[in-house]
Short mmCIF file of C-alpha atoms in Angstrom, two decimals:
data_model
loop_
_atom_site.label_atom_id
_atom_site.label_comp_id
_atom_site.label_asym_id
_atom_site.label_seq_id
_atom_site.Cartn_x
_atom_site.Cartn_y
_atom_site.Cartn_z
CA MET A 1 -25.50 -16.11 2.94
CA PRO A 2 -23.07 -17.93 5.27
CA THR A 3 -24.90 -18.94 8.24
CA HIS A 4 -21.40 -19.94 9.96
CA LEU A 5 -19.81 -16.29 10.36
CA PRO A 6 -17.82 -15.82 13.37
CA ALA A 7 -18.32 -12.90 15.74
CA LYS A 8 -18.14 -8.86 15.49
CA LYS A 9 -13.72 -8.71 14.06
CA ARG A 10 -12.90 -5.63 16.16
CA LEU A 11 -10.44 -3.62 14.32
CA VAL A 12 -7.82 -1.03 14.65
CA LEU A 13 -7.46 1.09 11.55
CA LEU A 14 -3.61 2.92 11.27
CA GLY A 15 -4.11 5.23 8.71
CA ALA A 16 -7.72 6.08 9.51
CA THR A 17 -7.97 9.50 7.56
CA GLY A 18 -6.56 8.37 4.10
CA SER A 19 -8.41 7.08 1.24
CA ILE A 20 -7.95 3.52 2.94
CA GLY A 21 -9.32 4.91 5.68
CA ASP A 22 -12.21 6.53 4.14
CA ASN A 23 -12.56 2.67 1.91
CA THR A 24 -12.14 0.97 5.30
CA LEU A 25 -15.01 2.95 7.21
CA LYS A 26 -17.39 2.62 3.73
CA VAL A 27 -16.92 -1.18 4.09
CA VAL A 28 -17.29 -0.79 8.45
CA ARG A 29 -20.54 0.96 6.88
CA SER A 30 -22.12 -1.53 5.38
CA LEU A 31 -21.15 -4.49 7.69
CA PRO A 32 -22.47 -3.24 11.16
CA GLU A 33 -23.01 -6.78 12.07
CA ASN A 34 -19.63 -7.88 11.13
CA LEU A 35 -16.97 -5.14 11.60
CA GLN A 36 -17.08 -2.89 14.48
CA VAL A 37 -13.75 -0.28 14.75
CA VAL A 38 -12.13 -0.12 18.11
CA GLY A 39 -8.85 2.11 17.48
CA ILE A 40 -7.87 4.72 14.63
CA ALA A 41 -4.79 6.47 14.22
CA ALA A 42 -3.39 9.38 11.83
CA ALA A 43 -1.01 11.69 11.17
CA ARG A 44 -2.35 15.48 11.89
CA ASN A 45 -5.49 14.93 11.13
CA TRP A 46 -7.26 15.14 15.00
CA GLN A 47 -10.55 17.07 13.39
CA LYS A 48 -10.99 14.07 10.89
CA LEU A 49 -10.81 11.58 13.95
CA ALA A 50 -13.33 13.35 16.08
CA ALA A 51 -15.99 13.61 13.46
CA ILE A 52 -14.74 9.32 12.80
CA ALA A 53 -14.50 8.83 16.56
CA LYS A 54 -18.46 9.94 16.73
CA GLU A 55 -19.88 8.28 13.82
CA PHE A 56 -18.33 4.93 15.08
CA GLN A 57 -18.69 5.61 19.12
CA VAL A 58 -14.41 4.75 18.82
CA VAL A 59 -12.45 5.81 22.26
CA HIS A 60 -9.06 4.71 21.54
CA VAL A 61 -7.53 7.18 19.37
CA ALA A 62 -4.18 7.83 18.18
CA ILE A 63 -2.19 10.94 16.58
CA TYR A 64 1.51 10.64 15.54
CA GLU A 65 2.24 14.88 16.07
CA GLU A 66 2.11 15.37 19.35
CA ASN A 67 0.83 18.90 19.10
CA ALA A 68 -2.34 17.67 17.05
CA CYS A 69 -2.82 15.15 19.95
CA LEU A 70 -3.41 18.06 22.45
CA ALA A 71 -5.33 20.12 20.58
CA ALA A 72 -7.54 17.21 20.25
CA ARG A 73 -7.44 15.91 23.88
CA GLU A 74 -8.67 19.41 24.62
CA SER A 75 -11.43 20.38 21.83
CA GLY A 76 -14.37 18.43 23.47
CA LEU A 77 -15.01 17.43 20.04
CA PHE A 78 -14.13 13.34 20.84
CA PRO A 79 -16.95 10.77 22.74
CA ALA A 80 -16.68 10.88 26.21
CA GLY A 81 -14.20 8.38 27.92
CA THR A 82 -11.80 9.01 24.94
CA GLN A 83 -8.13 7.71 25.19
CA PHE A 84 -5.55 9.22 23.64
CA TYR A 85 -2.11 8.16 22.42
CA ALA A 86 0.94 10.47 20.58
CA GLY A 87 3.42 10.23 19.11
CA LEU A 88 5.68 6.39 17.69
CA ASP A 89 4.75 4.90 20.97
CA GLY A 90 0.93 6.16 20.62
CA LEU A 91 0.57 4.68 17.83
CA MET A 92 2.03 1.20 19.12
CA ALA A 93 -0.08 1.50 21.77
CA ILE A 94 -2.98 1.32 19.84
CA ALA A 95 -1.87 -1.33 17.36
CA VAL A 96 -2.12 -3.71 20.28
CA LEU A 97 -5.23 -3.23 21.63
CA ASP A 98 -6.45 -5.97 23.93
CA ASN A 99 -9.65 -5.95 22.03
CA ALA A 100 -8.50 -5.91 18.43
CA ASP A 101 -8.92 -8.79 16.34
CA MET A 102 -6.96 -7.16 13.14
CA VAL A 103 -4.73 -3.94 12.49
CA ILE A 104 -5.57 -2.59 9.21
CA SER A 105 -1.93 -0.57 8.31
CA ALA A 106 -2.63 2.33 6.24
CA VAL A 107 0.03 4.95 7.30
CA VAL A 108 1.83 6.14 4.19
CA GLY A 109 5.37 5.66 4.12
CA THR A 110 7.43 3.67 6.86
CA THR A 111 5.79 5.34 9.89
CA GLY A 112 3.87 2.58 10.28
CA LEU A 113 6.53 -0.06 10.81
CA ARG A 114 7.12 -0.74 13.99
CA PRO A 115 3.42 -0.30 15.80
CA THR A 116 2.59 -3.61 12.41
CA LEU A 117 4.83 -5.73 14.04
CA ALA A 118 4.60 -4.21 17.22
CA ALA A 119 0.82 -5.51 16.49
CA ILE A 120 2.46 -9.22 14.57
CA GLU A 121 4.34 -9.68 18.47
CA ALA A 122 0.69 -9.08 20.29
CA GLY A 123 -0.70 -11.91 17.81
CA LYS A 124 -3.21 -9.57 15.67
CA ASP A 125 -3.72 -10.18 11.97
CA ILE A 126 -2.56 -7.60 9.52
CA ALA A 127 -5.04 -6.09 6.66
CA LEU A 128 -1.62 -4.72 5.02
CA ALA A 129 -2.19 -1.58 2.78
CA SER A 130 1.37 -0.15 3.26
CA LYS A 131 3.58 -1.28 0.52
CA GLU A 132 6.20 0.67 2.19
CA LEU A 133 6.38 -1.70 5.24
CA LEU A 134 7.41 -5.07 3.28
CA VAL A 135 9.16 -3.19 1.16
CA LEU A 136 11.88 -1.74 3.44
CA ALA A 137 12.13 -4.95 5.93
CA GLY A 138 10.01 -7.81 4.24
CA LYS A 139 12.42 -10.10 5.53
CA PHE A 140 11.51 -9.43 8.86
CA VAL A 141 8.05 -8.44 8.83
CA MET A 142 7.11 -12.04 6.69
CA ALA A 143 9.31 -14.02 9.76
CA ALA A 144 7.81 -12.33 12.61
CA ALA A 145 4.45 -13.75 10.77
CA THR A 146 5.23 -16.80 10.22
CA ARG A 147 6.72 -17.20 13.93
CA MET A 148 3.76 -15.76 15.71
CA GLY A 149 1.40 -17.55 13.55
CA VAL A 150 -0.80 -14.28 12.09
CA ARG A 151 -1.94 -13.82 9.06
CA LEU A 152 -1.03 -11.10 6.80
CA LEU A 153 -3.87 -10.07 4.03
CA PRO A 154 -3.07 -7.80 1.43
CA ILE A 155 -5.71 -4.60 0.87
CA ASP A 156 -3.74 -3.33 -2.21
CA SER A 157 -6.08 -3.90 -5.13
CA GLU A 158 -3.04 -5.70 -7.23
CA HIS A 159 -1.36 -8.25 -4.18
CA ASN A 160 -4.98 -9.07 -3.18
CA ALA A 161 -6.16 -10.33 -6.96
CA ILE A 162 -3.28 -12.57 -6.64
CA PHE A 163 -4.17 -13.85 -3.11
CA GLN A 164 -7.62 -14.68 -4.76
CA CYS A 165 -6.71 -16.13 -7.95
CA LEU A 166 -3.47 -18.13 -5.87
CA ALA A 167 -6.42 -20.21 -4.84
CA GLY A 168 -6.45 -21.83 -8.19
CA GLY A 169 -3.37 -23.81 -7.92
CA THR A 170 -0.26 -24.46 -5.68
CA HIS A 171 2.93 -22.11 -5.14
CA ARG A 172 4.87 -24.71 -7.67
CA GLU A 173 2.39 -24.76 -9.74
CA VAL A 174 2.91 -21.05 -10.61
CA ARG A 175 4.89 -19.68 -13.76
CA ARG A 176 4.36 -15.74 -13.28
CA LEU A 177 2.33 -13.16 -11.09
CA LEU A 178 1.52 -10.62 -13.32
CA LEU A 179 0.86 -7.44 -11.74
CA THR A 180 -1.14 -5.39 -13.81
CA ALA A 181 -0.95 -1.16 -14.07
CA SER A 182 -3.07 1.43 -15.50
CA GLY A 183 -0.32 3.54 -16.73
CA GLY A 184 -1.14 6.98 -14.38
CA PRO A 185 -2.18 9.94 -16.44
CA PHE A 186 0.77 10.90 -18.51
CA LEU A 187 0.85 6.91 -20.36
CA HIS A 188 0.88 7.97 -23.75
CA PHE A 189 3.59 11.24 -22.66
CA LYS A 190 6.82 11.52 -24.63
CA ARG A 191 9.79 11.84 -22.63
CA GLU A 192 10.16 15.52 -23.21
CA GLN A 193 6.40 15.87 -22.36
CA MET A 194 7.17 14.87 -19.10
CA ALA A 195 9.91 17.56 -17.93
CA THR A 196 7.07 20.18 -17.50
CA ILE A 197 4.52 17.91 -15.30
CA THR A 198 3.12 19.80 -12.26
CA PRO A 199 2.30 18.33 -9.26
CA LEU A 200 -1.49 19.10 -9.86
CA GLU A 201 -1.05 17.45 -12.61
CA ALA A 202 0.52 14.58 -11.17
CA ARG A 203 -2.25 14.20 -9.09
CA MET A 204 -4.92 13.74 -11.41
CA HIS A 205 -5.26 9.92 -11.75
CA PRO A 206 -7.74 8.92 -14.27
CA ASN A 207 -9.12 5.67 -12.32
CA TRP A 208 -7.89 5.94 -8.74
CA SER A 209 -8.55 8.66 -5.86
CA MET A 210 -5.26 8.05 -3.60
CA GLY A 211 -3.58 10.30 -1.99
CA PRO A 212 -0.68 12.80 -3.28
CA LYS A 213 2.11 10.65 -2.67
CA VAL A 214 0.88 7.33 -3.94
CA THR A 215 -0.75 9.32 -6.66
CA VAL A 216 2.46 10.18 -7.48
CA ASP A 217 3.91 6.83 -7.76
CA SER A 218 1.62 5.95 -9.99
CA SER A 219 2.30 8.54 -12.22
CA THR A 220 6.03 7.46 -12.41
CA MET A 221 5.13 3.78 -12.38
CA ALA A 222 7.46 3.89 -9.18
CA ASN A 223 4.39 2.47 -7.53
CA LYS A 224 4.72 -0.71 -9.40
CA SER A 225 8.08 -0.81 -8.55
CA LEU A 226 7.19 -1.20 -4.76
CA GLU A 227 4.59 -3.49 -5.38
CA MET A 228 7.07 -6.16 -7.50
CA ILE A 229 9.47 -5.85 -4.21
CA GLU A 230 6.08 -6.86 -1.97
CA ALA A 231 5.07 -9.41 -3.59
CA ARG A 232 8.27 -10.92 -3.74
CA TRP A 233 7.53 -11.22 0.42
CA LEU A 234 3.97 -11.83 0.13
CA PHE A 235 4.38 -15.33 -2.14
CA GLY A 236 7.42 -16.34 -1.89
CA VAL A 237 8.28 -16.28 -5.20
CA PRO A 238 12.21 -14.72 -7.16
CA PRO A 239 12.31 -11.65 -9.10
CA GLN A 240 12.34 -13.39 -12.73
CA GLN A 241 8.37 -14.71 -11.85
CA ILE A 242 6.92 -10.73 -11.35
CA GLN A 243 5.60 -9.13 -14.23
CA VAL A 244 4.35 -5.82 -14.90
CA VAL A 245 1.53 -5.44 -17.69
CA ILE A 246 0.03 -2.07 -18.59
CA HIS A 247 -3.91 -2.34 -18.29
CA PRO A 248 -5.41 1.68 -18.90
CA GLN A 249 -8.69 0.27 -17.57
CA SER A 250 -7.59 -1.12 -13.96
CA ILE A 251 -10.61 -3.55 -14.21
CA ILE A 252 -8.31 -6.37 -13.98
CA HIS A 253 -6.51 -6.00 -10.72
CA SER A 254 -3.73 -9.03 -11.35
CA MET A 255 -3.38 -11.99 -13.08
CA VAL A 256 -1.58 -15.50 -12.42
CA GLU A 257 -0.74 -17.74 -14.66
CA PHE A 258 0.17 -21.02 -13.54
CA VAL A 259 2.30 -23.55 -15.54
CA ASP A 260 0.22 -25.67 -17.80
CA GLY A 261 -0.36 -21.60 -19.60
CA SER A 262 -3.89 -21.04 -17.83
CA ILE A 263 -3.88 -17.74 -16.26
CA LEU A 264 -6.35 -16.97 -13.84
CA ALA A 265 -7.59 -12.78 -13.66
CA GLN A 266 -9.91 -10.95 -10.39
CA LEU A 267 -12.17 -8.35 -11.93
CA CYS A 268 -14.10 -5.57 -10.81
CA PRO A 269 -14.02 -1.82 -11.10
CA PRO A 270 -11.07 0.45 -9.52
CA SER A 271 -12.85 0.79 -5.63
CA MET A 272 -10.38 -0.16 -3.05
CA THR A 273 -13.93 -1.50 -1.02
CA PHE A 274 -13.85 -4.91 -2.50
CA ALA A 275 -9.96 -5.71 -1.87
CA ILE A 276 -10.70 -3.82 2.04
CA GLN A 277 -13.79 -6.03 2.19
CA HIS A 278 -11.86 -9.34 1.09
CA ALA A 279 -8.93 -8.80 3.95
CA LEU A 280 -11.65 -7.90 6.16
CA MET A 281 -13.74 -10.75 6.14
CA HIS A 282 -11.39 -13.58 4.43
CA PRO A 283 -12.42 -16.47 4.14
CA HIS A 284 -15.65 -15.39 4.13
CA ARG A 285 -17.80 -13.41 1.12
CA LEU A 286 -21.09 -11.41 2.02
CA PRO A 287 -23.13 -8.53 -0.08
CA GLY A 288 -20.51 -5.48 -1.24
CA CYS A 289 -21.37 -2.09 -0.79
CA MET A 290 -20.61 -1.16 -4.31
CA LYS A 291 -22.25 -2.41 -7.62
CA SER A 292 -19.83 -4.83 -9.73
CA LEU A 293 -19.10 -4.78 -13.31
CA ASP A 294 -22.10 -5.12 -15.92
CA PHE A 295 -21.66 -6.91 -18.53
CA SER A 296 -24.75 -5.64 -20.76
CA GLN A 297 -22.52 -2.80 -21.46
CA VAL A 298 -19.31 -2.63 -23.45
CA MET A 299 -16.08 -3.16 -22.05
CA LYS A 300 -12.92 -2.66 -23.58
CA LEU A 301 -10.17 -4.46 -21.82
CA GLU A 302 -6.49 -3.34 -23.56
CA PHE A 303 -3.09 -4.70 -22.41
CA LEU A 304 0.82 -3.24 -23.37
CA PRO A 305 4.21 -3.98 -21.75
CA PRO A 306 5.60 -0.99 -20.28
CA ASP A 307 8.04 1.56 -21.76
CA GLU A 308 10.64 1.79 -19.24
CA SER A 309 13.05 4.14 -21.51
CA ARG A 310 9.95 6.90 -20.37
CA PHE A 311 9.00 5.51 -16.96
CA PRO A 312 13.08 4.41 -14.96
CA LEU A 313 11.51 4.17 -11.85
CA LEU A 314 10.33 0.55 -13.28
CA ARG A 315 13.73 -0.09 -14.42
CA GLN A 316 15.28 1.07 -11.08
CA GLY A 317 13.35 -0.75 -8.90
CA ARG A 318 13.54 -4.31 -10.72
CA GLU A 319 16.88 -3.37 -10.14
CA ALA A 320 16.77 -3.24 -6.38
CA LEU A 321 14.68 -5.75 -6.57
CA GLU A 322 17.18 -8.02 -7.95
CA ALA A 323 19.67 -7.07 -5.73
CA GLY A 324 18.13 -7.43 -2.91
CA GLY A 325 19.44 -7.01 0.73
CA VAL A 326 18.91 -3.29 1.65
CA ALA A 327 18.98 -1.89 -2.15
CA PRO A 328 14.64 -1.98 -1.90
CA ALA A 329 14.77 -0.17 1.17
CA VAL A 330 17.27 2.58 0.25
CA TYR A 331 15.12 2.98 -3.60
CA ASN A 332 11.53 3.48 -1.53
CA ALA A 333 13.91 6.13 0.22
CA ALA A 334 15.03 8.39 -2.00
CA ASN A 335 11.63 7.95 -3.89
CA GLU A 336 10.09 9.37 -0.90
CA VAL A 337 12.20 12.20 -0.82
CA ALA A 338 12.06 13.17 -4.45
CA VAL A 339 7.80 12.84 -4.09
CA SER A 340 7.88 15.02 -1.48
CA ALA A 341 10.31 17.94 -2.75
CA PHE A 342 8.29 17.47 -5.98
CA LEU A 343 5.18 18.26 -4.45
CA ASP A 344 6.74 20.86 -2.88
CA ASN A 345 7.69 22.47 -6.44
CA ARG A 346 11.50 21.50 -5.24
CA ILE A 347 12.35 19.99 -7.74
CA PRO A 348 10.81 19.33 -11.35
CA TYR A 349 8.95 15.59 -12.31
CA LEU A 350 12.46 14.34 -14.37
CA SER A 351 14.34 14.60 -11.47
CA ILE A 352 12.58 12.49 -9.61
CA SER A 353 14.18 9.33 -11.18
CA ASP A 354 17.49 11.08 -10.94
CA ILE A 355 17.92 11.58 -6.97
CA VAL A 356 16.77 7.92 -7.05
CA ALA A 357 19.07 6.59 -9.24
CA ARG A 358 22.04 8.95 -7.88
CA THR A 359 21.24 7.78 -4.13
CA GLN A 360 21.06 4.14 -5.54
CA SER A 361 24.83 4.55 -6.73
CA ALA A 362 26.03 5.92 -3.38
CA VAL A 363 24.79 3.70 -0.94
CA HIS A 364 25.74 0.30 -0.66
CA ASN A 365 24.28 -2.47 -0.65
CA PHE A 366 24.30 -5.80 1.79
CA GLU A 367 22.23 -8.62 3.39
CA PRO A 368 21.01 -6.72 6.69
CA ARG A 369 21.17 -9.14 9.85
CA THR A 370 18.94 -7.23 11.87
CA LEU A 371 16.09 -4.50 11.43
CA GLU A 372 18.30 -1.84 12.89
CA GLU A 373 20.29 -2.28 10.28
CA VAL A 374 17.49 -1.96 7.53
CA LEU A 375 16.71 1.26 9.31
CA ASN A 376 20.38 2.85 8.99
CA ALA A 377 20.55 2.25 5.92
CA ASP A 378 16.76 4.22 5.21
CA ALA A 379 18.53 7.19 7.00
CA GLU A 380 21.62 7.22 4.82
CA ALA A 381 19.57 7.40 1.83
CA ARG A 382 17.16 10.04 2.59
CA SER A 383 19.96 11.60 4.36
CA PHE A 384 21.62 11.68 0.99
CA ALA A 385 18.78 12.19 -1.41
CA THR A 386 18.03 15.43 0.83
CA ALA A 387 21.05 16.77 0.17
CA THR A 388 21.11 15.99 -3.42
CA VAL A 389 17.61 17.54 -3.85
CA GLY A 390 18.87 20.84 -2.67
CA THR A 391 22.01 20.74 -5.02
#
């Protein structure tokens, strides 16, 4: 057990009521001497925030939806002296709290971009779960992190696995990053079988418990496209050095192949607590809150290549990665709109990839010079995809 651990790390948790938030709090409960939550934020679920605030005695609370923030303020359910922050400005304010050391960015979608950038500019280390931020504005986020000298530590299990495996060699010795994918609930479905998939079916992942949008992305393999784009920025490798491998058991979370042919893999059960604890405690390791693998039991590990004819969003995402510019932002925006429409029963499952493809063809690609140009392309893609949903 290391004896040189730093003082208790103080955390701001953006996305406290989601699945990443739940798992982060499990880790905090298991390491009360090492971790403390000083700020929490969510979109609207103030009742759950109240329970978290009481348990962890958090007095800085941000709620994105202003009506929900008002209800929370008037509820009397939060600790005495709680300071409330509303809207996007509220998320940005809580992300730069003076007494915070690290901000966990786990807001679904692109809402977390400006708060995360604000935290970076304030010199806070970032534990990143919101892959959309690097997909949307990777070059701006990474440039800011480099300029401010802050650490950007991945919480996504795949990127955290790669981060750990890269300790086995230097950057120039890397041949490939191998992102593993479970394949989701429809791995063995034929294309025609996918035509009748319902939102309820798409939200039932065989291995992971995640939010609805992420679970649908896993079923279409759009999440793996987003992860390829994120890996390009996190690890500074070109698109041709990033590969996706289907691994249905979700035991190997990703791998790195080096130029000598050696492949290093990171293994653990399919629980986000392992990656979260690694990111929060890096570079130290402490006992985890979940049991690890039991090699006294029979275990099967399978691998197979992805079928892009059945999962076209994987091919479309790679095309966006290779195109660069604002193409990844357009891909992400169109996918968010299409998945939302599918979850609302406004479009069939197979239309998700169609809407993304039509949006990619319609929105001009270019290399952005400013963050505002990226956000404008994002808005244009959302507008076109929304109109396409209605046709």
